[in-house]
Tab-separated table of C-alpha atoms and ligand atoms in Angstrom:
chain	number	residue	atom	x	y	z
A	126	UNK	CA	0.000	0.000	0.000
A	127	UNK	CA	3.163	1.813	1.143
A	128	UNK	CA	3.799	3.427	-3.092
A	129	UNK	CA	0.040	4.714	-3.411
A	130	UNK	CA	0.141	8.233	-3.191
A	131	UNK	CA	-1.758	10.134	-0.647
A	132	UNK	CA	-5.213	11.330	-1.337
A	133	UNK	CA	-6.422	14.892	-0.233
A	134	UNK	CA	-8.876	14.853	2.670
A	135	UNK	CA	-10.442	17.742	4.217
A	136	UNK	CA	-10.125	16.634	7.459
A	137	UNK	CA	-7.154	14.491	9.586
A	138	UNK	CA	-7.395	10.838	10.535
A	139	UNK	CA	-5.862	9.806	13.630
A	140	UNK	CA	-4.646	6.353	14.697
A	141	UNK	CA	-4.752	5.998	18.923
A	142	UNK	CA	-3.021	2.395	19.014
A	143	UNK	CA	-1.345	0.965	21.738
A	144	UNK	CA	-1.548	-2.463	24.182
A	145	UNK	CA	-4.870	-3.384	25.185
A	146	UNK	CA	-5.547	-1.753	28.500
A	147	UNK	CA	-3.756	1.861	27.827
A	148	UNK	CA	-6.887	3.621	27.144
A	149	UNK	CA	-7.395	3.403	23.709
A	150	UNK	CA	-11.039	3.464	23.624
A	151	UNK	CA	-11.448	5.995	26.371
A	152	UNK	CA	-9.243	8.527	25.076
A	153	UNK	CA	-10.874	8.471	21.434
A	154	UNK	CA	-14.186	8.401	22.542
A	155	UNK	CA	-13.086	11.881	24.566
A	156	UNK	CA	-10.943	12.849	21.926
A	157	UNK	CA	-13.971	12.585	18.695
A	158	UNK	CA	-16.158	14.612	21.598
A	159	UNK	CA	-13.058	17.259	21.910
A	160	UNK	CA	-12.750	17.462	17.705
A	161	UNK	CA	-15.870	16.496	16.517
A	162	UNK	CA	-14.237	13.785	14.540
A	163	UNK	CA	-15.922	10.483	14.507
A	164	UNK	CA	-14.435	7.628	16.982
A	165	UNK	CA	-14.343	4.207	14.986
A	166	UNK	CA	-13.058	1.385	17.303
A	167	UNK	CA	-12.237	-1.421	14.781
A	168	UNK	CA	-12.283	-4.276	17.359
A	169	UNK	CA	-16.381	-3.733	17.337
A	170	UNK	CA	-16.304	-3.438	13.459
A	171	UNK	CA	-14.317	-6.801	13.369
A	172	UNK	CA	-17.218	-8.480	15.404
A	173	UNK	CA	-20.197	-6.779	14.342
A	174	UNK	CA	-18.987	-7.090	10.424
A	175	UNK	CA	-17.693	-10.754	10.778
A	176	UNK	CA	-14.230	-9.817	9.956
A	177	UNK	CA	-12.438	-12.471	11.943
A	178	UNK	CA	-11.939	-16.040	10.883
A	179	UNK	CA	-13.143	-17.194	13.980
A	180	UNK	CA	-11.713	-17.204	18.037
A	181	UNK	CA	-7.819	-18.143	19.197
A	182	UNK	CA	-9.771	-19.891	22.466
A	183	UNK	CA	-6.130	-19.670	24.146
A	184	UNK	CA	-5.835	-16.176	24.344
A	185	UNK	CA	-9.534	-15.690	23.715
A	186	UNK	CA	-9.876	-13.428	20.731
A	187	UNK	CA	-10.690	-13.013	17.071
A	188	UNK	CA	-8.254	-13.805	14.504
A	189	UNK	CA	-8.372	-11.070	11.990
A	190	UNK	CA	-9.242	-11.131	8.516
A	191	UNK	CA	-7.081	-8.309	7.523
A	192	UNK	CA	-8.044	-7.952	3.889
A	193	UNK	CA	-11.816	-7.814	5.059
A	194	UNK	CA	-11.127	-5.146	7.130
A	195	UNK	CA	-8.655	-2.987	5.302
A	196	UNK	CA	-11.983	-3.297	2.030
A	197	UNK	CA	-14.482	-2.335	5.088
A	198	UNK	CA	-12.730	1.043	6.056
A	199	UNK	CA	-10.957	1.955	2.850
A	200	UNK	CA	-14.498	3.828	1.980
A	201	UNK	CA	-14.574	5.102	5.296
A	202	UNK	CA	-11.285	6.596	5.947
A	203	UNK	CA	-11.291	8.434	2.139
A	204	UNK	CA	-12.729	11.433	3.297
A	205	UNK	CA	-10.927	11.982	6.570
A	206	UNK	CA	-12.451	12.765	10.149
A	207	UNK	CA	-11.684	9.682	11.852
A	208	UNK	CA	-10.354	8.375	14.928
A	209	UNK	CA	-9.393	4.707	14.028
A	210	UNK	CA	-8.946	3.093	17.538
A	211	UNK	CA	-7.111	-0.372	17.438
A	212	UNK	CA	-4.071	-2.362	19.381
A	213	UNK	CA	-2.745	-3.669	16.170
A	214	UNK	CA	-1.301	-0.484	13.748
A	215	UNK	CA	1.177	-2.150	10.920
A	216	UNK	CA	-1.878	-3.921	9.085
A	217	UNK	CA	-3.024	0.013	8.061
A	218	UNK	CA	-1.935	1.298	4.482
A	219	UNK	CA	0.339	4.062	5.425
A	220	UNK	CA	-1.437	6.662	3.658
A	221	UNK	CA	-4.301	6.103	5.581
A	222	UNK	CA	-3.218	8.569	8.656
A	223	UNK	CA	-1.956	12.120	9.406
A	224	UNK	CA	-1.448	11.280	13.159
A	225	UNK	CA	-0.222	7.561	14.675
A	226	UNK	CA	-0.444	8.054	18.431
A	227	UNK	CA	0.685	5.095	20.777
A	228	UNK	CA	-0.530	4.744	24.270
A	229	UNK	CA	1.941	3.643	27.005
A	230	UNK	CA	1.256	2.917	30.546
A	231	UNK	CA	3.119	1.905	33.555
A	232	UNK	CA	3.152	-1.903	34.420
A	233	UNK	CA	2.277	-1.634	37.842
A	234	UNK	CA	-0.737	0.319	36.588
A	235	UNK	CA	-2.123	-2.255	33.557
A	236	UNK	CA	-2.250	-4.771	35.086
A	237	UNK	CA	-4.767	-4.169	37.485
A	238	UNK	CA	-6.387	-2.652	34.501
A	239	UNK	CA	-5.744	-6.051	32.486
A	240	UNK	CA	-7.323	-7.881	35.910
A	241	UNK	CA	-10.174	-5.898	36.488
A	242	UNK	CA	-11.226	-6.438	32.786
A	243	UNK	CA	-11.632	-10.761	33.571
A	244	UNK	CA	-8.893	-11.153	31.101
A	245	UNK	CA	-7.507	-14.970	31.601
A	246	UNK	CA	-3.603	-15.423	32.886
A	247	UNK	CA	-2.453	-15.682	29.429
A	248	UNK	CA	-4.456	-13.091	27.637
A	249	UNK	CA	-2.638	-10.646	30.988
A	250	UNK	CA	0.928	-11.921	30.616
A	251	UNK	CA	0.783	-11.581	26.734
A	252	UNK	CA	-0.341	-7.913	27.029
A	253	UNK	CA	2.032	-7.282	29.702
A	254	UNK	CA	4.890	-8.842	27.452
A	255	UNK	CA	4.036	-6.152	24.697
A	256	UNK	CA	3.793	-3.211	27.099
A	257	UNK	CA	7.341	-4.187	28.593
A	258	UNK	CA	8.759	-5.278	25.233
A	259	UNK	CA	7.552	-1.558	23.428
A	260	UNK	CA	5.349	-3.757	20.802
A	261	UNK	CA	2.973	-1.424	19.459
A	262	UNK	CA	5.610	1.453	19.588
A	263	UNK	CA	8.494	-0.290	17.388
A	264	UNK	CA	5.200	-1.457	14.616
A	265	UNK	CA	3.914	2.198	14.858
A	266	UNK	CA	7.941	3.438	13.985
A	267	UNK	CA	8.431	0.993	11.634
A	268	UNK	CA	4.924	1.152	9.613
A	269	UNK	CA	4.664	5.212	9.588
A	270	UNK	CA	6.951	8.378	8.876
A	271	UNK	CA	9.150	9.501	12.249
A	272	UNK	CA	7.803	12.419	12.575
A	273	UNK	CA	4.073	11.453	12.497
A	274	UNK	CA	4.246	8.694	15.040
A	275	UNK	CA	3.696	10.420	19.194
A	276	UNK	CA	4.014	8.397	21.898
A	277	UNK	CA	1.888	9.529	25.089
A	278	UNK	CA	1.614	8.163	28.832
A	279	UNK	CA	-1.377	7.669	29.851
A	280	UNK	CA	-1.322	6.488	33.663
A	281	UNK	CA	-3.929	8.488	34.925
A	282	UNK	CA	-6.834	10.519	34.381
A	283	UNK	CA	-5.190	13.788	34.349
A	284	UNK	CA	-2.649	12.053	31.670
A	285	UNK	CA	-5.434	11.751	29.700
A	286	UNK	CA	-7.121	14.528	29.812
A	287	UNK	CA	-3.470	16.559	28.892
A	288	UNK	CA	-3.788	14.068	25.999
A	289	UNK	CA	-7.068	14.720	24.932
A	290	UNK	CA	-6.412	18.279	24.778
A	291	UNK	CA	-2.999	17.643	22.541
A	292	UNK	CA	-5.014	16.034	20.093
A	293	UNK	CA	-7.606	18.792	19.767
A	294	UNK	CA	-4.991	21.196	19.722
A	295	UNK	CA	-3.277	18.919	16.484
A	296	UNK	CA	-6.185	18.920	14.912
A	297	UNK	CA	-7.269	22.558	14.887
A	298	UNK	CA	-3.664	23.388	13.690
A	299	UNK	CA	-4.114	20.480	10.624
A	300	UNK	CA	-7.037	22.168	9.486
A	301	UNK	CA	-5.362	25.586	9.523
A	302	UNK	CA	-2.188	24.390	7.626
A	303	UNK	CA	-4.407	22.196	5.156
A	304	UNK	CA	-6.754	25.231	4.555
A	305	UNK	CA	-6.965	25.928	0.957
B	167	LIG	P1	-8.055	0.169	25.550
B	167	LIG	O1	-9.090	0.685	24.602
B	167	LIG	O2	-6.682	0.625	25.210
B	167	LIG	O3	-8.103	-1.296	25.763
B	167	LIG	P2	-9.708	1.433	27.588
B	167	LIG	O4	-9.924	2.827	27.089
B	167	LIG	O5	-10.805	0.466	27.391
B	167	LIG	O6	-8.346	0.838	26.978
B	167	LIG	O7	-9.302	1.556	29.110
B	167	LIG	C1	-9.187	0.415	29.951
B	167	LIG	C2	-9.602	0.769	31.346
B	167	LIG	O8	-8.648	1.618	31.961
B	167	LIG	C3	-10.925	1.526	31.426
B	167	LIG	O9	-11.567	1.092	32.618
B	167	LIG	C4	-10.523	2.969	31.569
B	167	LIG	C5	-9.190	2.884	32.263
B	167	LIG	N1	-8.228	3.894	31.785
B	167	LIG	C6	-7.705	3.951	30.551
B	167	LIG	N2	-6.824	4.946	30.435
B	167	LIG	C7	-6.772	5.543	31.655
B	167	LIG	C8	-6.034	6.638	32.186
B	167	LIG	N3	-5.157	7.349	31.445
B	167	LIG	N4	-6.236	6.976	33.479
B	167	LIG	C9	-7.110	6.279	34.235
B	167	LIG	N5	-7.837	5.237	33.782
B	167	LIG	C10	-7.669	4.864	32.518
């Protein structure tokens, strides 16, 4: 996908990736509120569209169909405005975003989060294998330019709330530079 040049959008889309647990879902849904961009969390498109080829019963989750699901958003991510919220980021055709962000939270505080979600012991230690081991991070710097790619803490609320507001702020600027 990497060779097909960029298409003009009138509005930014923004990738919030990152292990399960860092607040993915959260911060979108109060970042789309913050932009007025449109939060789409692709692990409910996967199930709701049937884009899986069924469950991994050991870690308990879909195995992705990822040429489904890259045909199910290309219409949707044409014309720009979207928050694309998903743990996964190197499966996305580059050109897609203006804005990767990855999530990253302390150990000591995921894994209560991983816990308190009924997660089983292996579905925990595999998500606290790619916090540690910077996953998501080294996928978002290898799949997308240096310079788009931010990496954020988000430990607590006020964390999140500082990066709720960076991401307005981003976006307000975009649509000034990209004015024509
Ligand atoms: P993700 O979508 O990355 O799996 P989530 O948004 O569902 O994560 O958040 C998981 C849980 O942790 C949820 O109960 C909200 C909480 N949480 C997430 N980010 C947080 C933060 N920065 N401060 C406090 N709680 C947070």
């Amino acid at each position: 996908y990497g060779d097909v040049p960029n298409y003009p959008r009138s509005l930014p889309n923004i990738l919030i990736t990152g292990t399960p647990g860092t607040g993915k879902t959260t911060t979108s849904e109060m970042a789309a509120e913050a932009t007025g961009l449109t939060h789409l969390n692709v692990g409910d498109l996967v199930k709701t569209k049937s884009l899986h080829e069924g469950l991994d019963t050991d870690f308990d989750s879909y195995i992705l169909d990822e040429d489904k699901l890259i045909d199910e958003m290309e219409d949707m991510m044409k014309p720009g405005g979207k928050i694309v919220d998903f743990h996964t980021c190197d499966i996305f055709p580059e050109r897609w975003f203006d804005l990767v962000i990855v999530l990253r939270t302390d150990n000591s505080v995921l894994y209560p989060r991983l816990e308190s979600r009924g997660y089983n012991a292996k579905k925990i230690n595999e998500n606290m294998e790619c916090e540690i081991m910077q996953v998501v991070l080294e996928d978002a710097r290898e799949s997308y330019a240096e310079e788009i790619v931010i990496e954020l803490q988000s430990n607590s609320i006020d964390e999140m709330e500082e990066n709720v507001a960076r991401i307005k702020a981003w976006k307000e600027q975009w649509v000034i530079d990209n004015a024509k």
